[in-house]
Short mmCIF file of C-alpha atoms in Angstrom, two decimals:
data_model
loop_
_atom_site.label_atom_id
_atom_site.label_comp_id
_atom_site.label_asym_id
_atom_site.label_seq_id
_atom_site.Cartn_x
_atom_site.Cartn_y
_atom_site.Cartn_z
CA LYS A 1 -70.75 -41.47 -18.68
CA ALA A 2 -67.35 -40.88 -17.12
CA GLY A 3 -64.81 -43.66 -17.44
CA VAL A 4 -62.71 -45.29 -14.76
CA THR A 5 -60.52 -42.77 -13.00
CA GLN A 6 -57.37 -43.44 -11.06
CA THR A 7 -55.51 -41.10 -8.77
CA PRO A 8 -52.80 -40.14 -8.61
CA ARG A 9 -51.53 -40.74 -12.11
CA TYR A 10 -47.88 -40.64 -11.09
CA LEU A 11 -46.23 -41.30 -7.78
CA ILE A 12 -42.66 -41.46 -6.56
CA LYS A 13 -41.87 -43.15 -3.26
CA THR A 14 -38.80 -44.50 -1.53
CA ARG A 15 -38.17 -47.98 -0.27
CA GLY A 16 -39.88 -48.79 2.99
CA GLN A 17 -42.66 -46.27 2.55
CA GLN A 18 -46.26 -47.17 1.97
CA VAL A 19 -48.59 -45.97 -0.74
CA THR A 20 -52.33 -45.80 -1.37
CA LEU A 21 -53.80 -45.72 -4.85
CA SER A 22 -57.40 -44.87 -5.61
CA CYS A 23 -59.80 -46.07 -8.27
CA SER A 24 -63.27 -44.72 -9.05
CA PRO A 25 -65.29 -47.10 -11.23
CA ILE A 26 -67.78 -46.21 -13.89
CA SER A 27 -71.04 -45.14 -12.32
CA GLY A 28 -73.15 -48.21 -11.58
CA HIS A 29 -70.25 -50.63 -11.72
CA ARG A 30 -69.81 -52.53 -8.51
CA SER A 31 -66.86 -54.74 -9.31
CA VAL A 32 -63.32 -53.39 -9.26
CA SER A 33 -60.20 -55.35 -10.13
CA TRP A 34 -56.58 -54.33 -9.78
CA TYR A 35 -53.59 -55.32 -11.90
CA GLN A 36 -49.86 -54.76 -11.78
CA GLN A 37 -47.98 -54.24 -15.03
CA THR A 38 -44.17 -54.41 -15.14
CA PRO A 39 -41.74 -54.94 -18.02
CA GLY A 40 -40.40 -58.10 -16.40
CA GLN A 41 -43.49 -59.86 -15.07
CA GLY A 42 -46.00 -58.39 -17.49
CA LEU A 43 -49.62 -58.06 -16.42
CA GLN A 44 -50.61 -59.74 -13.20
CA PHE A 45 -53.96 -59.89 -11.44
CA LEU A 46 -53.86 -58.46 -7.93
CA PHE A 47 -57.40 -58.70 -6.56
CA GLU A 48 -61.06 -58.14 -7.21
CA TYR A 49 -63.60 -56.42 -5.00
CA PHE A 50 -67.36 -56.56 -5.20
CA SER A 51 -69.84 -55.11 -2.73
CA GLU A 52 -67.02 -54.12 -0.40
CA THR A 53 -65.71 -57.69 -0.23
CA GLN A 54 -62.57 -59.14 -1.72
CA ARG A 55 -63.67 -61.94 -4.05
CA ASN A 56 -60.34 -63.15 -5.23
CA LYS A 57 -56.66 -62.42 -4.87
CA GLY A 58 -53.69 -63.11 -7.08
CA ASN A 59 -50.33 -64.40 -5.99
CA PHE A 60 -48.97 -61.33 -4.23
CA PRO A 61 -47.51 -60.92 -0.75
CA GLY A 62 -49.56 -59.57 2.11
CA ARG A 63 -47.96 -56.16 1.67
CA PHE A 64 -50.51 -55.65 -1.08
CA SER A 65 -53.99 -55.00 0.22
CA GLY A 66 -57.12 -53.29 -0.87
CA ARG A 67 -60.57 -52.29 0.08
CA GLN A 68 -63.78 -51.11 -1.46
CA PHE A 69 -66.18 -48.53 -0.14
CA SER A 70 -69.95 -48.47 -0.22
CA ASN A 71 -69.86 -46.19 -3.28
CA SER A 72 -67.77 -48.84 -5.07
CA ARG A 73 -64.63 -46.72 -5.06
CA SER A 74 -61.61 -48.84 -4.29
CA GLU A 75 -58.18 -48.28 -2.87
CA MET A 76 -55.14 -50.45 -2.90
CA ASN A 77 -52.31 -50.14 -0.44
CA VAL A 78 -48.74 -51.33 -0.66
CA SER A 79 -46.76 -51.27 2.53
CA THR A 80 -43.00 -51.44 3.00
CA LEU A 81 -42.32 -50.61 -0.63
CA GLU A 82 -39.60 -52.46 -2.51
CA LEU A 83 -37.83 -51.45 -5.71
CA GLY A 84 -39.66 -54.27 -7.50
CA ASP A 85 -43.00 -52.66 -6.74
CA SER A 86 -42.29 -50.03 -9.38
CA ALA A 87 -45.02 -50.61 -11.91
CA LEU A 88 -48.10 -49.36 -13.66
CA TYR A 89 -51.09 -50.22 -11.52
CA LEU A 90 -54.31 -50.60 -13.43
CA CYS A 91 -57.79 -50.86 -12.13
CA ALA A 92 -60.81 -52.03 -14.04
CA SER A 93 -64.49 -51.98 -13.31
CA SER A 94 -67.43 -54.04 -14.47
CA LEU A 95 -71.16 -54.16 -13.88
CA VAL A 96 -71.15 -57.64 -12.44
CA PRO A 97 -68.48 -59.56 -10.55
CA GLY A 98 -65.99 -61.80 -12.25
CA VAL A 99 -63.23 -60.89 -14.65
CA ALA A 100 -64.84 -62.97 -17.40
CA ASN A 101 -67.20 -60.08 -17.94
CA GLU A 102 -66.17 -57.05 -19.94
CA GLN A 103 -63.96 -54.86 -17.84
CA PHE A 104 -63.32 -51.17 -18.39
CA PHE A 105 -59.84 -50.07 -17.51
CA GLY A 106 -58.55 -46.84 -16.07
CA PRO A 107 -55.42 -45.03 -17.27
CA GLY A 108 -53.33 -46.44 -14.46
CA THR A 109 -51.10 -45.08 -11.73
CA ARG A 110 -47.38 -45.14 -12.49
CA LEU A 111 -45.55 -45.89 -9.24
CA THR A 112 -41.80 -45.43 -9.05
CA VAL A 113 -39.96 -46.70 -5.99
CA LEU A 114 -36.49 -45.24 -5.43
CA ALA B 1 -49.75 -74.19 -13.71
CA GLN B 2 -51.51 -72.35 -16.47
CA THR B 3 -49.18 -70.37 -18.72
CA VAL B 4 -49.84 -68.14 -21.69
CA THR B 5 -47.20 -67.68 -24.37
CA GLN B 6 -47.11 -64.97 -26.99
CA SER B 7 -44.14 -65.91 -29.12
CA GLN B 8 -44.01 -62.66 -31.10
CA PRO B 9 -42.77 -59.77 -28.97
CA GLU B 10 -43.20 -57.42 -31.94
CA MET B 11 -45.08 -57.49 -35.20
CA SER B 12 -45.63 -55.00 -37.97
CA VAL B 13 -48.23 -54.72 -40.70
CA GLN B 14 -48.98 -52.38 -43.56
CA GLU B 15 -52.15 -50.36 -43.35
CA ALA B 16 -55.10 -52.19 -44.93
CA GLU B 17 -53.38 -55.57 -44.75
CA THR B 18 -54.05 -58.50 -42.46
CA VAL B 19 -51.95 -59.60 -39.52
CA THR B 20 -52.20 -62.57 -37.16
CA LEU B 21 -50.94 -62.53 -33.60
CA SER B 22 -50.28 -65.87 -32.00
CA CYS B 23 -51.03 -67.12 -28.51
CA THR B 24 -50.66 -70.55 -27.00
CA TYR B 25 -51.57 -71.64 -23.52
CA ASP B 26 -51.04 -74.57 -21.27
CA THR B 27 -53.91 -76.01 -19.26
CA SER B 28 -55.44 -79.30 -18.23
CA GLU B 29 -58.88 -77.76 -17.88
CA SER B 30 -61.66 -78.19 -20.38
CA ASP B 31 -63.75 -75.14 -19.59
CA TYR B 32 -62.19 -71.71 -19.56
CA TYR B 33 -62.19 -68.30 -21.24
CA LEU B 34 -59.64 -66.71 -23.52
CA PHE B 35 -59.28 -63.01 -24.21
CA TRP B 36 -57.40 -60.56 -26.34
CA TYR B 37 -56.83 -57.13 -24.82
CA LYS B 38 -55.47 -54.07 -26.61
CA GLN B 39 -53.39 -51.41 -24.86
CA PRO B 40 -52.74 -48.40 -27.14
CA PRO B 41 -49.85 -46.10 -26.27
CA SER B 42 -50.80 -43.92 -23.30
CA ARG B 43 -54.42 -45.02 -23.51
CA GLN B 44 -56.69 -47.34 -21.61
CA MET B 45 -56.62 -51.06 -22.13
CA ILE B 46 -59.72 -52.41 -23.80
CA LEU B 47 -61.16 -55.85 -24.41
CA VAL B 48 -60.92 -56.80 -28.07
CA ILE B 49 -62.49 -60.21 -28.12
CA ARG B 50 -63.52 -63.06 -25.83
CA GLN B 51 -63.84 -66.78 -26.48
CA GLU B 52 -65.47 -69.39 -24.30
CA ALA B 53 -63.74 -72.73 -24.61
CA TYR B 54 -66.94 -74.76 -24.86
CA LYS B 55 -67.98 -72.81 -27.95
CA GLN B 56 -66.58 -74.28 -31.13
CA GLN B 57 -67.41 -71.25 -33.22
CA ASN B 58 -64.62 -68.71 -33.42
CA ALA B 59 -65.47 -65.31 -31.98
CA THR B 60 -65.47 -62.27 -34.25
CA GLU B 61 -65.79 -58.56 -33.61
CA ASN B 62 -65.84 -56.52 -36.79
CA ARG B 63 -62.30 -56.65 -38.22
CA PHE B 64 -61.05 -58.80 -35.36
CA SER B 65 -61.44 -62.57 -35.35
CA VAL B 66 -59.82 -65.46 -33.58
CA ASN B 67 -58.71 -68.90 -34.63
CA PHE B 68 -59.37 -71.04 -31.59
CA GLN B 69 -57.80 -74.49 -31.76
CA LYS B 70 -58.69 -76.14 -28.47
CA ALA B 71 -56.78 -79.37 -28.98
CA ALA B 72 -53.67 -77.46 -29.98
CA LYS B 73 -54.24 -74.93 -27.17
CA SER B 74 -53.86 -72.11 -29.63
CA PHE B 75 -55.76 -68.82 -29.75
CA SER B 76 -54.57 -66.48 -32.48
CA LEU B 77 -55.98 -63.05 -33.28
CA LYS B 78 -56.46 -61.94 -36.86
CA ILE B 79 -56.81 -58.27 -37.64
CA SER B 80 -58.15 -57.58 -41.11
CA ASP B 81 -57.86 -54.30 -43.00
CA SER B 82 -55.40 -52.98 -40.42
CA GLN B 83 -55.76 -49.35 -39.45
CA LEU B 84 -53.32 -46.93 -37.85
CA GLY B 85 -55.45 -47.01 -34.72
CA ASP B 86 -54.76 -50.71 -34.33
CA ALA B 87 -51.19 -49.96 -33.28
CA ALA B 88 -50.93 -51.12 -29.69
CA MET B 89 -49.69 -53.77 -27.32
CA TYR B 90 -51.91 -56.82 -27.50
CA PHE B 91 -52.26 -59.19 -24.60
CA CYS B 92 -53.66 -62.68 -24.68
CA ALA B 93 -55.23 -63.87 -21.43
CA TYR B 94 -56.56 -67.13 -20.01
CA LEU B 95 -59.21 -67.41 -17.31
CA TRP B 96 -60.11 -70.57 -15.47
CA GLY B 97 -62.64 -70.99 -12.71
CA GLY B 98 -65.64 -69.01 -11.66
CA GLY B 99 -67.36 -67.37 -8.77
CA SER B 100 -64.70 -66.14 -6.42
CA ASN B 101 -62.26 -68.91 -7.25
CA TYR B 102 -60.59 -68.19 -10.55
CA LYS B 103 -57.16 -67.72 -12.02
CA LEU B 104 -56.40 -65.12 -14.66
CA THR B 105 -53.10 -65.29 -16.53
CA PHE B 106 -51.75 -62.93 -19.18
CA GLY B 107 -49.17 -63.39 -21.88
CA LYS B 108 -46.22 -61.03 -22.13
CA GLY B 109 -47.78 -59.13 -25.00
CA THR B 110 -47.13 -58.42 -28.69
CA LEU B 111 -46.36 -54.91 -29.79
CA LEU B 112 -48.09 -54.25 -33.11
CA THR B 113 -46.89 -51.47 -35.38
CA VAL B 114 -49.04 -50.37 -38.31
CA ASN B 115 -47.14 -48.75 -41.16
CA PRO B 116 -48.91 -46.21 -43.40
#
């Protein structure tokens, strides 16, 4: 069974632009969670989607948004990029909702904001 | 606010020996989950072990075990018979709440080096 895939793997943007990252969960998994990983702030939970609905959201500004499609694929969008948005963005999928359950992580998308 | 502290930014261990990574957390809740995640260099993060706070028995997964001290708010990870493949960044995480109302907090991580 294929693992969690994230595209693109690397991305370079400039301040003020917007970006969309994609995550395809493991087949059959309906829950997708997103995380931001930076050297300064460490790992932080962004949001979780299940059945096309956002179940929970971490403490991030409204510039960070996401959505989930009927095939469980998820996208996250960051608008008006800031230098501080440079990070590794990880997504994880699980069979059932809730991050207490075992999550399977993708390789991440490395976003650099110049 | 819940915080998770990993006081050892870096640790090293000789192959085949045992190492313990420490994690403390701050909470006023009585029911929660604790996790250890492993992030190998350039590879996917994986769940190593999970502990439910209401369970007194320490969780174990093969060579990985935890020492969960609820009163002390301590959750250390012991890796026995360390292998080269154990080299990774290890994150401790705390989860409180359920349903669609939960809070997940990670520690800053401990970088483990395994020496041959």
